[in-house]
Amino acid sequence: MLVINPNPCFDRTLLLAHFLAGAVMRGESAEVTAGGKGINVARVARAFNQKATLALLIGAQDEAQYTKLLKEEGADFIEATHPGIVRVTTLIFEKGSAASTVINERGSTISKEDWSKYVQLIAKNISHGELVALMGSFPNGVSKENIVELVSVIHSVGGKILIDSSPEFLEFAIQAGVDIVHPNLDEAEALLHGTNANVFTGDNSHAVERAEKAASELVARGPEVALVTAGEVGVAVATKERVDFIHGVKINLVSAVGAGDSFVAGVLLKHREALANNQSVDWKYLAAFGTATAAASCEQLRSGGVDVNRVAELFAQIEKNL
């Protein structure tokens, strides 16, 4: 399993008794880990004792510290570098509450040459027929042409691509011929309707109907599959032939940060299992397992943290309704 994370970060997780904008506060605890949507996917895979190789583009100024954190948690990775920094994401949690605040830095700007070296590194590490995950944001300086370059190179060596990114880059990837898209409902509607992609409200009113409609419209634009998640409500799964909705399950919510990444990890794990067993790929079944994986991750504070036994329990509940 290859997981592309072109804009990694340091996750600085702060636990506060209470968060108040404009106030001076003292945190109860702080933790710094390697962060990024792809890092979360790989974390889930390792929980299932499955290998997931991260393809990273790392700022050389922070390379030593960042790779040290990766090695300490047992991550398998390949890397290209650029002359800049590794950005920081600050995650603020309130004690005894599921409320969270996430602040993402933009990070460094990279050159066309650094991007092309990264793309060639990726191409050398793809197996024919492999489903590659392209996760998260992109460094400053990455354009539509760079996304076309990446998608074209992955396809040229026989790979398929699942992308989970911002509406702007999802649109670039769709135009480039990406295979599978995974936005949340806010992102999907921002892409389809041209609405504000900088502020998302998490409005899940009429979520089933909206998600199914968005997934259908995305597939009509070219991808083979669209997986549109709507938080705790569930996920719409659209292919050229049909649209389904997988409903969520009740959990003990601790943090929803990284739940979408855990969903992707579950989908990738079941996709690889199907190919290994020479079985056809049932996207509804894959999305159901992804939903269980995402739900289990919401019961832990660390993004990408899952209890595999809890995943099995939740999947059994979801599978009854398939």
Tab-separated table of N, CA, C and O in Angstrom, residues 18 129 142 229 249 280:
chain	number	residue	atom	x	y	z
A	18	HIS	N	-10.083	24.499	29.385
A	18	HIS	CA	-11.096	25.279	28.683
A	18	HIS	C	-10.392	26.153	27.661
A	18	HIS	O	-9.330	26.709	27.927
A	129	GLY	N	-1.487	-2.147	-10.935
A	129	GLY	CA	-2.803	-2.439	-10.393
A	129	GLY	C	-3.030	-1.933	-8.983
A	129	GLY	O	-4.140	-2.054	-8.451
A	142	VAL	N	2.342	24.266	-5.915
A	142	VAL	CA	1.811	23.155	-6.699
A	142	VAL	C	0.583	23.639	-7.468
A	142	VAL	O	-0.337	24.224	-6.894
A	229	THR	N	-18.475	11.437	2.466
A	229	THR	CA	-18.772	11.194	3.873
A	229	THR	C	-19.539	12.364	4.472
A	229	THR	O	-19.297	13.517	4.142
A	249	VAL	N	-22.862	4.476	12.942
A	249	VAL	CA	-23.283	3.792	14.173
A	249	VAL	C	-22.968	4.671	15.375
A	249	VAL	O	-22.131	5.573	15.307
A	280	SER	N	-13.805	-9.716	-6.799
A	280	SER	CA	-14.230	-8.436	-7.357
A	280	SER	C	-14.335	-7.415	-6.231
A	280	SER	O	-14.560	-7.777	-5.064
